PDB file of C-alpha atoms in Angstrom:
ATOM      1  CA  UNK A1065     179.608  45.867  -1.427  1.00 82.00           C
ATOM      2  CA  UNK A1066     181.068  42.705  -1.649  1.00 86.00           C
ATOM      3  CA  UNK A1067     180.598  40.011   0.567  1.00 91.00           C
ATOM      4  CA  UNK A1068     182.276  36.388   1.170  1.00 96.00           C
ATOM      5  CA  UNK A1069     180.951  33.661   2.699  1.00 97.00           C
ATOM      6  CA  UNK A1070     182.726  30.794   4.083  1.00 98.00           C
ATOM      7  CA  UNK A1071     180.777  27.137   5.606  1.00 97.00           C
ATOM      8  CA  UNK A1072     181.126  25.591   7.614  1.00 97.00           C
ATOM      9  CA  UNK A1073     182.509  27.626  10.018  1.00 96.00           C
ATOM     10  CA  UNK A1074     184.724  24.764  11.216  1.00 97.00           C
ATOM     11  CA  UNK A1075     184.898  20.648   9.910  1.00 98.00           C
ATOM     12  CA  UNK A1076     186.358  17.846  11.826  1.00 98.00           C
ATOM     13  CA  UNK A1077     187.246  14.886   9.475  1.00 98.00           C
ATOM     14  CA  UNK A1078     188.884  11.951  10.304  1.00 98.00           C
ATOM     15  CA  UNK A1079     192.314  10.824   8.513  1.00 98.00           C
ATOM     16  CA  UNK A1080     191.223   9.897   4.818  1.00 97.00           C
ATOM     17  CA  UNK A1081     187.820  11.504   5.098  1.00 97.00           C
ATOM     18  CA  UNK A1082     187.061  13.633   1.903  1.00 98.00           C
ATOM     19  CA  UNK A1083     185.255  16.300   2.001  1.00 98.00           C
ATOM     20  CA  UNK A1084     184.541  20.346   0.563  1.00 98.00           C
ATOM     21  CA  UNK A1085     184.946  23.734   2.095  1.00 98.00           C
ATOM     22  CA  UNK A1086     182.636  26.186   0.709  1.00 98.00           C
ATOM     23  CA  UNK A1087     183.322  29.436  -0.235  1.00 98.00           C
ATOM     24  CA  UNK A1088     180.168  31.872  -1.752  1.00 98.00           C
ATOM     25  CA  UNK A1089     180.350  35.592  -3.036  1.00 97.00           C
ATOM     26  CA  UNK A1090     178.738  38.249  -4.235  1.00 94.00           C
ATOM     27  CA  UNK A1091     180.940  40.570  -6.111  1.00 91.00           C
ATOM     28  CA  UNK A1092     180.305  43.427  -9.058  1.00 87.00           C
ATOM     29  CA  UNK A1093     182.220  40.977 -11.188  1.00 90.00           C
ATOM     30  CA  UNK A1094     184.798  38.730 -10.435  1.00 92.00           C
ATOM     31  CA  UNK A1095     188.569  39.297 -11.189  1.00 92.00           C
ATOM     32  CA  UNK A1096     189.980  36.519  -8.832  1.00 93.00           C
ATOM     33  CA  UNK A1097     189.116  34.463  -5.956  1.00 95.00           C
ATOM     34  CA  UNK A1098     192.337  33.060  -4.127  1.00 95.00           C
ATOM     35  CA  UNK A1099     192.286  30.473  -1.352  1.00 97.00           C
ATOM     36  CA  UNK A1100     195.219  31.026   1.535  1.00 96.00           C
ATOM     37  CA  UNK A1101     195.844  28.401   4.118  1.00 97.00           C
ATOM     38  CA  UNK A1102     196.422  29.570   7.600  1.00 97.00           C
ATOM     39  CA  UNK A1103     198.309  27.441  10.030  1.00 97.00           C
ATOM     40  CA  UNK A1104     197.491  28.592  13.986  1.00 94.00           C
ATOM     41  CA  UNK A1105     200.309  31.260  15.197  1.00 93.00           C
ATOM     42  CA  UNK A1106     200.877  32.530  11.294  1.00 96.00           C
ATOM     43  CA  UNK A1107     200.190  34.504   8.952  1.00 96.00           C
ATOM     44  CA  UNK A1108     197.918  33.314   5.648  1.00 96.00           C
ATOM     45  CA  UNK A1109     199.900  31.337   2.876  1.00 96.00           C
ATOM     46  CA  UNK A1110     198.553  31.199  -0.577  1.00 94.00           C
ATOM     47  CA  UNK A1111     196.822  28.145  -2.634  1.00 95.00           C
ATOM     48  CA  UNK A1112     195.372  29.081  -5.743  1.00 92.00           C
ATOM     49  CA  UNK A1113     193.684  31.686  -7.439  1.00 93.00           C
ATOM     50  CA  UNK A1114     191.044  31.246  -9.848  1.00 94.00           C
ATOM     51  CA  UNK A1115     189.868  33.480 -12.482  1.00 93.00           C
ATOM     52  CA  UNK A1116     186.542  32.195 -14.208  1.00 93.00           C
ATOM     53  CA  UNK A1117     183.714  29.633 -13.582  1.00 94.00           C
ATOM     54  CA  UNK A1118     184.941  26.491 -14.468  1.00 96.00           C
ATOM     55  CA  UNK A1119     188.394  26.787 -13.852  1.00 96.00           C
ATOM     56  CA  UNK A1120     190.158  24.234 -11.347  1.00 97.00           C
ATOM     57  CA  UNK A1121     193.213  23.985  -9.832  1.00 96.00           C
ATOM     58  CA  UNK A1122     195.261  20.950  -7.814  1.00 96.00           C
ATOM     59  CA  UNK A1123     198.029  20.987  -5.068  1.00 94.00           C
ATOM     60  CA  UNK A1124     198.089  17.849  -3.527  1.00 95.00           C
ATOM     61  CA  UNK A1125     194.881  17.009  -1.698  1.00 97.00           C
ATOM     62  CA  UNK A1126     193.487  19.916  -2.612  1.00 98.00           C
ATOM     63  CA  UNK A1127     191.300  20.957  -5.825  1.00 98.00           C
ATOM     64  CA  UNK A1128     189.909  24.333  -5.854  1.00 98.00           C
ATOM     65  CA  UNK A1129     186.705  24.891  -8.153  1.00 98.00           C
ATOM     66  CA  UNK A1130     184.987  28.037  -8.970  1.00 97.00           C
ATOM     67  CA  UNK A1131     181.508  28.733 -10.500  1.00 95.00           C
ATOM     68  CA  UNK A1132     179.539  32.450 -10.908  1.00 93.00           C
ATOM     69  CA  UNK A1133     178.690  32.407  -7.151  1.00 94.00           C
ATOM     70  CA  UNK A1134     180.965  30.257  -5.281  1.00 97.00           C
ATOM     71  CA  UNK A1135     184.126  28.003  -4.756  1.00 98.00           C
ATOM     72  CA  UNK A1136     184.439  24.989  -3.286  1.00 98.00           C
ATOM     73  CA  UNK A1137     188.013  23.534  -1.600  1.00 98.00           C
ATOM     74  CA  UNK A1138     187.892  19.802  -2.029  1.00 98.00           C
ATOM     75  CA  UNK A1139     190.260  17.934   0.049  1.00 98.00           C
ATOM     76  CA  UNK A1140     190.546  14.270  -0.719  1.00 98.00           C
ATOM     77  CA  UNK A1141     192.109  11.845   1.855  1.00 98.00           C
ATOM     78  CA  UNK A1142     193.086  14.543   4.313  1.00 97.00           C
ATOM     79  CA  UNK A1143     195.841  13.924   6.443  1.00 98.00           C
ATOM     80  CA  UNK A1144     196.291  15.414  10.081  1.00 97.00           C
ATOM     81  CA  UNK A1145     198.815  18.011   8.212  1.00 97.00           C
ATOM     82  CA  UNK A1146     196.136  19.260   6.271  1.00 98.00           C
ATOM     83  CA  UNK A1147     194.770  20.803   9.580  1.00 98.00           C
ATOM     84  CA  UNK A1148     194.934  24.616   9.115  1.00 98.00           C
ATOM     85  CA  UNK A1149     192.233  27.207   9.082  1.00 97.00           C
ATOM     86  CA  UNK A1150     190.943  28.095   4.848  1.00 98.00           C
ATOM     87  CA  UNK A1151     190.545  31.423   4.151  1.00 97.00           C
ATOM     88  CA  UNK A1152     189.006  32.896   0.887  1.00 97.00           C
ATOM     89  CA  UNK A1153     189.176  36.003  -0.702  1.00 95.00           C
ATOM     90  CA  UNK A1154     187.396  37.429  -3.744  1.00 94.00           C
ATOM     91  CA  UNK A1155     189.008  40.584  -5.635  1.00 92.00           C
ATOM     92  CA  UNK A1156     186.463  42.825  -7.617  1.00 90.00           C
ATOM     93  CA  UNK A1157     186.459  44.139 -11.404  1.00 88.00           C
ATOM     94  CA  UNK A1158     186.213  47.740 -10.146  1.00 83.00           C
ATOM     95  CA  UNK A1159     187.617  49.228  -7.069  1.00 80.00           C
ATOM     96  CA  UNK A1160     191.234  49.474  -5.398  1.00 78.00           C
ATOM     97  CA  UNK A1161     191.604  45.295  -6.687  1.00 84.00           C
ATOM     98  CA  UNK A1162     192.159  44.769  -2.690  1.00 87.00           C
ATOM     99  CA  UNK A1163     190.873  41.347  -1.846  1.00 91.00           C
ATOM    100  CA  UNK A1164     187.798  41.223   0.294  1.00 93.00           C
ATOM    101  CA  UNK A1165     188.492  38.274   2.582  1.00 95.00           C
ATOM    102  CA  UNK A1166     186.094  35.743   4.450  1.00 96.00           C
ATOM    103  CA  UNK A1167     185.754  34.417   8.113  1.00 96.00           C
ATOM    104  CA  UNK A1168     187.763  31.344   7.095  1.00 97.00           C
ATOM    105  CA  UNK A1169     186.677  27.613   7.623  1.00 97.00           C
ATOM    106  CA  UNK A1170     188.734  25.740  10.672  1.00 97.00           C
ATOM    107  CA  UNK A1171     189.278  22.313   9.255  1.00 98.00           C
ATOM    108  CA  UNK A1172     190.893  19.506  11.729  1.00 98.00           C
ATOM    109  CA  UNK A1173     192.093  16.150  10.526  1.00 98.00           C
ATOM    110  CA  UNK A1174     191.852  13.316  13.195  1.00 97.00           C
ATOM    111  CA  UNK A1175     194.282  10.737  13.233  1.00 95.00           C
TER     112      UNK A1175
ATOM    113  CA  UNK B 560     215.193  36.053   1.245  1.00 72.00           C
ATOM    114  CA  UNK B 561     213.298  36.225   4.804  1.00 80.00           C
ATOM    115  CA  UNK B 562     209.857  37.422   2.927  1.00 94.00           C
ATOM    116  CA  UNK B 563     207.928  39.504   4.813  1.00 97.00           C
ATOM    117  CA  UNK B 564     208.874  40.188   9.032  1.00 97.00           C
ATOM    118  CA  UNK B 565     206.925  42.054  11.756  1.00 98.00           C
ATOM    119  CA  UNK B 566     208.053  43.332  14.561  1.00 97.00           C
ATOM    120  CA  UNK B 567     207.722  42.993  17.540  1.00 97.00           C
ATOM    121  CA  UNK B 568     205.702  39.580  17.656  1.00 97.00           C
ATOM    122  CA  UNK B 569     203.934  40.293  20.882  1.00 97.00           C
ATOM    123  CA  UNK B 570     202.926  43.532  22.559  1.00 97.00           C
ATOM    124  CA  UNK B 571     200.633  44.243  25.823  1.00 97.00           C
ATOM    125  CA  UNK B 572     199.705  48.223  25.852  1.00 97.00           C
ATOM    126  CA  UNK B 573     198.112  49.997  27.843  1.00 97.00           C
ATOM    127  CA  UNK B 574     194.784  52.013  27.164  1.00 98.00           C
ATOM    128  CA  UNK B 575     196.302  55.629  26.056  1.00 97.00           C
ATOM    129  CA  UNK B 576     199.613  54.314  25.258  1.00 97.00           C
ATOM    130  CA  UNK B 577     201.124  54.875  21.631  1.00 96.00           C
ATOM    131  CA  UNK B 578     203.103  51.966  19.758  1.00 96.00           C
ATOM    132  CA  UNK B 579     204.298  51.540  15.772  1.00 98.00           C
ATOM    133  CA  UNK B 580     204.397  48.218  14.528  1.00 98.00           C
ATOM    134  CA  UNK B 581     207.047  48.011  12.002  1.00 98.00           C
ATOM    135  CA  UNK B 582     206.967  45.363   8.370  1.00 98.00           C
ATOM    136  CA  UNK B 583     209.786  44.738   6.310  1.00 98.00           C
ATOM    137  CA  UNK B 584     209.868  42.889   2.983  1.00 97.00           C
ATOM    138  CA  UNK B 585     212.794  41.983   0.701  1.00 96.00           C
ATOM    139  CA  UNK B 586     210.954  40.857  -2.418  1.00 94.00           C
ATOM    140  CA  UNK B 587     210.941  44.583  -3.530  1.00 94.00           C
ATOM    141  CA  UNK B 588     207.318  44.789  -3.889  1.00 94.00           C
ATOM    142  CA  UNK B 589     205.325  48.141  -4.518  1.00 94.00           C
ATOM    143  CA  UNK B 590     201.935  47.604  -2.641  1.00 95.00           C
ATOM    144  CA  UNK B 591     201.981  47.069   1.032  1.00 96.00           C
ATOM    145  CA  UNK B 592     198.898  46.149   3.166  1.00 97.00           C
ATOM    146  CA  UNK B 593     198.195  46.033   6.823  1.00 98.00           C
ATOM    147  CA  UNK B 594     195.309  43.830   8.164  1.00 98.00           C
ATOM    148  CA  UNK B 595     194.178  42.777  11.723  1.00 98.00           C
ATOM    149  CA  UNK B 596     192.551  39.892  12.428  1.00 97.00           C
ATOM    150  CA  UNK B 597     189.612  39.371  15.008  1.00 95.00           C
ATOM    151  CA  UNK B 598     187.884  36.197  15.899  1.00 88.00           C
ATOM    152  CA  UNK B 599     185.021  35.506  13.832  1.00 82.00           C
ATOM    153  CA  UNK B 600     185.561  38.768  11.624  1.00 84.00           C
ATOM    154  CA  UNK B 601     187.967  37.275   9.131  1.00 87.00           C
ATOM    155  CA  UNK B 602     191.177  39.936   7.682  1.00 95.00           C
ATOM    156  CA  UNK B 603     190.166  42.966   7.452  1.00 96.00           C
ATOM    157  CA  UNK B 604     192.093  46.070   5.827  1.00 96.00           C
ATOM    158  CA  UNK B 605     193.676  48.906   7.685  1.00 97.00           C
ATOM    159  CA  UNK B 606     195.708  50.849   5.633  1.00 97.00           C
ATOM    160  CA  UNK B 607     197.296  50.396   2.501  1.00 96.00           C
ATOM    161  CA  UNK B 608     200.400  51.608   0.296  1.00 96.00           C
ATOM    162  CA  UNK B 609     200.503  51.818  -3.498  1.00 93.00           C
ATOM    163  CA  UNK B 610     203.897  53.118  -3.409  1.00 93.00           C
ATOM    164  CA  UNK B 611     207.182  54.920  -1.035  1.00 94.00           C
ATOM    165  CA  UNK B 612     205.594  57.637   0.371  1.00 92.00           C
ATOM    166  CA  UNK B 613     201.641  56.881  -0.728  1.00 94.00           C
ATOM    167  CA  UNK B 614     199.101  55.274   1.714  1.00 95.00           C
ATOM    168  CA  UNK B 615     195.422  54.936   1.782  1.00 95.00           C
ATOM    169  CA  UNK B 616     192.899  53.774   4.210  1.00 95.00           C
ATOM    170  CA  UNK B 617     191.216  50.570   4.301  1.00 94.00           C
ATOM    171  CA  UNK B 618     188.137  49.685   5.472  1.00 92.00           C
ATOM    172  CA  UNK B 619     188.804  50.116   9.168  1.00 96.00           C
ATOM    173  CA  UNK B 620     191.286  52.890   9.125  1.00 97.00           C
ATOM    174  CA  UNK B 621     190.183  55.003  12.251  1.00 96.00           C
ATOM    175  CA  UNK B 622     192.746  54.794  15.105  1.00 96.00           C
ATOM    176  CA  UNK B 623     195.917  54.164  12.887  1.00 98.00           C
ATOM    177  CA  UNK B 624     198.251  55.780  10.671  1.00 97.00           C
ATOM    178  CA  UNK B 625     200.603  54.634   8.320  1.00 97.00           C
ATOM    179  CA  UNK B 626     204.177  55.782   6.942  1.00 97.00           C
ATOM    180  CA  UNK B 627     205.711  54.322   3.769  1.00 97.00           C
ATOM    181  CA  UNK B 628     209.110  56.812   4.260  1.00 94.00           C
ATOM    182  CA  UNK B 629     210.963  53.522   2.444  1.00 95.00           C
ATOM    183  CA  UNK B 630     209.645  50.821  -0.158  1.00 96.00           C
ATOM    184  CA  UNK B 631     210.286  47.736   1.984  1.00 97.00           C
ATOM    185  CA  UNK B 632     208.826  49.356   5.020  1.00 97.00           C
ATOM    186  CA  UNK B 633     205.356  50.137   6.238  1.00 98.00           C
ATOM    187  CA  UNK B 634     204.664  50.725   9.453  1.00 98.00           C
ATOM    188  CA  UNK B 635     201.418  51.353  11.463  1.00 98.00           C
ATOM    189  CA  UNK B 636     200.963  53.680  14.520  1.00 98.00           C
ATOM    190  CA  UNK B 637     198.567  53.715  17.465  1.00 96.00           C
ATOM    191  CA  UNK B 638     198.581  57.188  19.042  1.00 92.00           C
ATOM    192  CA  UNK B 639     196.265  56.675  21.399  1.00 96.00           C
ATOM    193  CA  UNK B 640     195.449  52.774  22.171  1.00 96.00           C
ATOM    194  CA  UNK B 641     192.374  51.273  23.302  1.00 97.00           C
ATOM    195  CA  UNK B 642     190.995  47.810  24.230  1.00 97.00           C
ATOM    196  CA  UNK B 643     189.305  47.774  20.744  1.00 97.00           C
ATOM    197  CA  UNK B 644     192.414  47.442  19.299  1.00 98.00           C
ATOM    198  CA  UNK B 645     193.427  44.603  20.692  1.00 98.00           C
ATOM    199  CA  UNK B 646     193.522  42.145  17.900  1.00 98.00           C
ATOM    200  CA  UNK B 647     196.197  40.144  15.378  1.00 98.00           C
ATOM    201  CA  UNK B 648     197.908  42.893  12.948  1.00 98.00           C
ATOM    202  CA  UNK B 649     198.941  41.342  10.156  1.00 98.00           C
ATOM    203  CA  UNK B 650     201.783  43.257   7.247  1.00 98.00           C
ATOM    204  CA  UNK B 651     201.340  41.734   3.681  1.00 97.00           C
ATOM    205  CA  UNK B 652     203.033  42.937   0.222  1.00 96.00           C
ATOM    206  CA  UNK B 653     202.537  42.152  -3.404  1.00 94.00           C
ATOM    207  CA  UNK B 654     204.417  42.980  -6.335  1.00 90.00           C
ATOM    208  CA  UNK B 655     200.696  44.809  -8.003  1.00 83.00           C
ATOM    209  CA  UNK B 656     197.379  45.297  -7.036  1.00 78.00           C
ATOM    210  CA  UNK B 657     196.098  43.229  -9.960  1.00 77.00           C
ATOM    211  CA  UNK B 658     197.574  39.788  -8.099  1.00 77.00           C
ATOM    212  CA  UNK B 659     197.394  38.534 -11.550  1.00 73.00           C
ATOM    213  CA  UNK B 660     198.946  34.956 -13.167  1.00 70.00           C
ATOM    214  CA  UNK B 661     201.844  33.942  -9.867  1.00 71.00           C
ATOM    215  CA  UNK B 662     201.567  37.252  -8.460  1.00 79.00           C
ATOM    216  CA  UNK B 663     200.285  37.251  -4.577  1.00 88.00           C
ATOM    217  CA  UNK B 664     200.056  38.635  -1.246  1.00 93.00           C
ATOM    218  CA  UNK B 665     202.683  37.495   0.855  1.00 95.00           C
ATOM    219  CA  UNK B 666     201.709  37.794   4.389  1.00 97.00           C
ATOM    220  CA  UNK B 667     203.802  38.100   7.448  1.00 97.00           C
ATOM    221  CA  UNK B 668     203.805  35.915  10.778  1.00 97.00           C
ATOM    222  CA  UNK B 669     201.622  38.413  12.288  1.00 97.00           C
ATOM    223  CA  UNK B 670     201.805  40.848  15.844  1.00 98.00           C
ATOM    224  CA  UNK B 671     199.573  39.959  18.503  1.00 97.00           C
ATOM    225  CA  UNK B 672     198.605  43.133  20.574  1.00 98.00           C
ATOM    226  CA  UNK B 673     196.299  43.498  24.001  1.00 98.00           C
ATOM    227  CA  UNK B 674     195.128  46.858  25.083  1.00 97.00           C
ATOM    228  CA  UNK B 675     194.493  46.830  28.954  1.00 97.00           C
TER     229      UNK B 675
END
C-alpha cells in the first residue's frame, strides 16, 4: 500500500525565515510525486511534479527536491503570502495512477 | 474558461436525508475524481471516472454513488446521509490518468457538507 508522510504537521516562520517541508513515501515504484498548495476555503492548486531522485524544480520561493524516499519543499525568504497549507501526493508505477495524497503541512508566515 | 465548479458550496443535511453534489469542468478532460477532505486525514478518493458513462470506486466509496451521464459532469449522491459524512467534498479532473509532463489535476473550490 502506499503511504505518504508529511512533517511537520504545521511550521510557523517568521517573514524571511527559510526553511523545508518534508514529504516521505513508500511506494512500489515511483511514477510522480506532485506538490499542490492549498489556500484555507479552496480547493488544492498544483506546484510541481517530480519524476526521479535528483530532479528539482523552482517557482519563486519555492524549490521542490526529490530523492528514492522523500521530497523536501524548500521555501526561501517566505513571505506572509506564502501562508497556505502543502499537500503532497505520490502516484505509483502500477495501479489505477491515482495519486495517493498526504495529511498536508500548515505553514504560516509572520509578518 | 471557469475550470472546474461545484455546486452548491455549502450544504447542512440531515441524518437520512439524500443530496447530489454536482462538478462541472470546461477543459474537456476525460478522468474525473471526487475526494473529501477530513481534518487530519488528508484527500482521500471517493469515486472516480475514466470516461462518460464509466466510474469506479475509490478508496472510501461506501455511502456514495456516482453518475458520469455527460463528460464535463460528475456528480456524487448521498442516499441516505449520516454524520460521518460530514466532511469537505472536493471534484477534480485531468486530461489522463498518467498526469504526465504539464498534465494535472485541477481541483475545484470544494462543498462543505454537515450531517445533523
Amino acid at each position: 500500500e502506499d503511504q505518504v508522510t508529511q512533517s511537520p504537521e504545521a511550521l510557523r516562520l517568521q517573514e524571511g525565515e527559510s526553511s523545508s517541508l518534508n514529504c516521505s513515501y513508500t511506494v512500489s515504484g515511483l511514477r510522480g510525486l506532485f506538490w499542490y498548495r492549498q489556500d484555507p476555503g479552496k480547493g488544492p492548486e498544483f506546484l510541481f511534479t517530480l519524476y526521479s531522485a535528483g530532479e528539482e524544480k523552482e517557482k519563486e520561493r519555492l524549490k521542490a527536491t526529490l530523492t528514492k524516499k522523500e521530497s523536501f519543499l524548500h521555501i526561501t525568504a517566505p513571505k506572509p503570502e506564502d501562508s497556505a497549507t502543502y499537500l503532497c501526493a505520490v502516484q505509483a508505477v502500477r495501479g489505477s495512477y491515482i495519486p495517493t495524497f498526504g495529511r498536508g503541512t500548515s505553514l504560516i508566515v509572520h509578518p | 474558461n471557469a475550470g472546474v465548479t461545484q455546486t452548491p458550496k455549502f450544504r447542512v443535511l440531515k441524518t437520512g436525508q439524500s443530496m447530489t453534489l454536482l462538478c462541472a469542468q470546461d477543459m474537456n478532460h476525460e478522468y474525473m475524481y471526487w475526494y473529501r477532505q477530513d481534518p487530519g486525514m488528508g484527500l482521500r478518493l471517493i469515486h472516480y471516472s475514466v470516461g462518460e458513462g464509466t466510474t469506479a470506486k475509490g478508496e472510501v466509496p461506501d455511502g456514495y454513488n456516482v453518475s458520469r451521464l455527460k463528460k464535463q459532469n460528475f456528480l456524487l449522491g448521498l442516499e441516505s446521509a449520516a454524520p460521518s459524512q460530514t466532511s469537505v467534498y472536493f471534484c477534480a479532473s485531468s486530461y489522463s490518468l498518467a498526469l504526465a509532463g504539464e498534465d494535472t489535476q485541477y481541483f475545484g473550490p470544494g462543498t462543505r457538507l454537515t450531517v445533523l
